[in-house]
Amino acid sequence: MTSPTPRPVAEGAHEPASPGDRRQLEQLRDALLQVHKALLHAERGRYERVHGEIPGTTAFLQLAIHHEWFAWLQPVTAAVVRIDERTMSRRTPLRADEVPALQAEAAALLRPDAEGTPYQRQFHLVLREVPSVASEVRAVVAA
């Protein structure tokens, strides 16, 4: 029995990300946080119209973390956390080949689609119902 031939490593696969790549990811993270904040604010308003006023910041934070109303925002939260983990890790530094996937993930979260994933459908709905969020997203995408 012969052993398999080692597959060649793609060029740049183990190279560290450049400072420019890191800067782009940090800017992308900041943009996603802006969108996330706008979406949370919009969802709070929508939630309060249905369920009544949320009594304070702590109660809102608990709802945002645990209530199904806000669960659709989880992909944005997860993307921000992934970017943070990869750009801040000292044990396993960010590699150049990881950057395009992180960028593509973030870009997909900024694309609403009435027929897409549950996240994309809800994102589409919020953009239609809350003009301030649509303006925020347009500004982030244009930057």
Short mmCIF file of C-alpha atoms in Angstrom, two decimals:
data_model
loop_
_atom_site.label_atom_id
_atom_site.label_comp_id
_atom_site.label_asym_id
_atom_site.label_seq_id
_atom_site.Cartn_x
_atom_site.Cartn_y
_atom_site.Cartn_z
CA MET A 1 0.00 0.00 0.00
CA THR A 2 1.40 3.37 -0.96
CA SER A 3 1.04 6.43 1.16
CA PRO A 4 -0.87 9.35 -0.32
CA THR A 5 1.11 12.06 -2.01
CA PRO A 6 1.18 15.18 0.13
CA ARG A 7 -0.99 17.94 -1.26
CA PRO A 8 0.84 21.17 -1.95
CA VAL A 9 0.07 23.99 0.45
CA ALA A 10 -1.65 26.86 -1.28
CA GLU A 11 0.56 29.87 -1.72
CA GLY A 12 0.13 32.23 1.24
CA ALA A 13 -1.84 29.66 3.25
CA HIS A 14 0.39 29.91 6.30
CA GLU A 15 1.59 33.48 5.86
CA PRO A 16 0.54 35.93 8.53
CA ALA A 17 -2.03 38.54 7.58
CA SER A 18 -0.56 41.88 6.61
CA PRO A 19 -1.10 45.01 8.71
CA GLY A 20 -3.37 46.24 5.90
CA ASP A 21 -5.48 43.07 6.13
CA ARG A 22 -5.78 43.52 9.89
CA ARG A 23 -6.77 47.16 9.47
CA GLN A 24 -9.45 46.20 6.92
CA LEU A 25 -10.88 43.57 9.28
CA GLU A 26 -10.90 46.02 12.18
CA GLN A 27 -12.77 48.56 10.03
CA LEU A 28 -15.18 45.85 8.93
CA ARG A 29 -15.73 44.86 12.56
CA ASP A 30 -16.46 48.47 13.49
CA ALA A 31 -18.92 48.72 10.59
CA LEU A 32 -20.69 45.53 11.65
CA LEU A 33 -20.92 46.88 15.20
CA GLN A 34 -22.56 50.07 13.88
CA VAL A 35 -25.10 48.01 11.96
CA HIS A 36 -25.64 45.72 14.96
CA LYS A 37 -26.28 48.71 17.22
CA ALA A 38 -28.76 50.19 14.72
CA LEU A 39 -30.52 46.82 14.37
CA LEU A 40 -30.73 46.38 18.15
CA HIS A 41 -32.20 49.87 18.51
CA ALA A 42 -34.76 49.17 15.78
CA GLU A 43 -35.68 45.80 17.25
CA ARG A 44 -36.09 47.33 20.68
CA GLY A 45 -38.60 49.78 19.24
CA ARG A 46 -40.45 47.05 17.38
CA TYR A 47 -40.48 44.84 20.50
CA GLU A 48 -41.79 47.66 22.69
CA ARG A 49 -44.63 48.42 20.26
CA VAL A 50 -45.82 44.83 20.72
CA HIS A 51 -44.90 44.07 24.34
CA GLY A 52 -44.67 47.45 26.04
CA GLU A 53 -41.70 49.44 27.28
CA ILE A 54 -38.57 47.62 28.40
CA PRO A 55 -37.85 48.93 31.90
CA GLY A 56 -34.13 49.57 31.56
CA THR A 57 -30.77 48.73 30.05
CA THR A 58 -30.25 45.56 32.09
CA ALA A 59 -33.68 44.21 31.14
CA PHE A 60 -33.01 45.07 27.49
CA LEU A 61 -29.62 43.33 27.58
CA GLN A 62 -31.25 40.20 29.02
CA LEU A 63 -33.90 40.24 26.29
CA ALA A 64 -31.31 40.83 23.56
CA ILE A 65 -29.31 37.84 24.78
CA HIS A 66 -32.10 35.41 25.65
CA HIS A 67 -35.39 36.32 23.95
CA GLU A 68 -36.27 34.72 20.63
CA TRP A 69 -37.37 38.13 19.29
CA PHE A 70 -33.71 39.14 19.03
CA ALA A 71 -32.26 35.74 18.09
CA TRP A 72 -32.12 36.58 14.40
CA LEU A 73 -29.31 39.07 15.19
CA GLN A 74 -27.01 36.25 16.33
CA PRO A 75 -25.16 35.95 12.98
CA VAL A 76 -23.98 39.57 13.25
CA THR A 77 -22.88 39.06 16.85
CA ALA A 78 -21.05 35.86 15.89
CA ALA A 79 -19.27 37.52 12.96
CA VAL A 80 -18.00 40.34 15.17
CA VAL A 81 -16.78 37.82 17.75
CA ARG A 82 -15.03 35.73 15.06
CA ILE A 83 -13.22 38.80 13.73
CA ASP A 84 -12.21 39.77 17.27
CA GLU A 85 -10.98 36.26 18.05
CA ARG A 86 -8.91 36.05 14.89
CA THR A 87 -7.41 39.55 15.02
CA MET A 88 -6.61 39.41 18.76
CA SER A 89 -5.33 35.86 19.12
CA ARG A 90 -1.72 35.64 20.20
CA ARG A 91 -1.68 31.83 20.20
CA THR A 92 -2.82 31.39 16.60
CA PRO A 93 -2.14 34.61 14.69
CA LEU A 94 -4.43 35.60 11.84
CA ARG A 95 -3.31 34.11 8.54
CA ALA A 96 -3.60 35.86 5.19
CA ASP A 97 -5.78 33.05 3.81
CA GLU A 98 -8.40 33.61 6.54
CA VAL A 99 -9.07 37.24 5.64
CA PRO A 100 -11.21 36.72 2.49
CA ALA A 101 -13.57 34.31 4.29
CA LEU A 102 -14.09 36.75 7.18
CA GLN A 103 -14.70 39.56 4.71
CA ALA A 104 -17.18 37.47 2.72
CA GLU A 105 -19.06 36.47 5.87
CA ALA A 106 -19.43 40.11 6.89
CA ALA A 107 -20.45 41.21 3.40
CA ALA A 108 -23.16 38.55 3.30
CA LEU A 109 -24.61 39.92 6.54
CA LEU A 110 -25.09 43.29 4.86
CA ARG A 111 -27.19 41.82 2.03
CA PRO A 112 -30.91 41.69 2.74
CA ASP A 113 -32.99 39.19 0.79
CA ALA A 114 -36.75 38.75 1.10
CA GLU A 115 -36.34 35.15 -0.10
CA GLY A 116 -33.03 34.31 1.63
CA THR A 117 -32.03 32.90 4.99
CA PRO A 118 -34.11 33.73 8.09
CA TYR A 119 -31.52 36.39 8.96
CA GLN A 120 -31.64 37.93 5.46
CA ARG A 121 -35.45 37.96 5.45
CA GLN A 122 -35.63 39.69 8.84
CA PHE A 123 -32.89 42.11 7.83
CA HIS A 124 -34.86 42.94 4.69
CA LEU A 125 -38.00 43.55 6.75
CA VAL A 126 -36.25 45.85 9.24
CA LEU A 127 -34.63 47.86 6.43
CA ARG A 128 -38.07 48.40 4.88
CA GLU A 129 -39.74 49.31 8.18
CA VAL A 130 -37.01 51.43 9.80
CA PRO A 131 -35.52 54.04 7.43
CA SER A 132 -32.79 55.04 9.92
CA VAL A 133 -31.39 51.51 9.83
CA ALA A 134 -31.47 51.49 6.04
CA SER A 135 -29.53 54.78 6.04
CA GLU A 136 -26.98 53.37 8.50
CA VAL A 137 -26.45 50.26 6.39
CA ARG A 138 -26.09 52.30 3.20
CA ALA A 139 -23.45 54.47 4.90
CA VAL A 140 -21.53 51.42 6.12
CA VAL A 141 -21.65 49.69 2.74
CA ALA A 142 -20.53 52.87 0.94
CA ALA A 143 -17.54 53.35 3.27
#
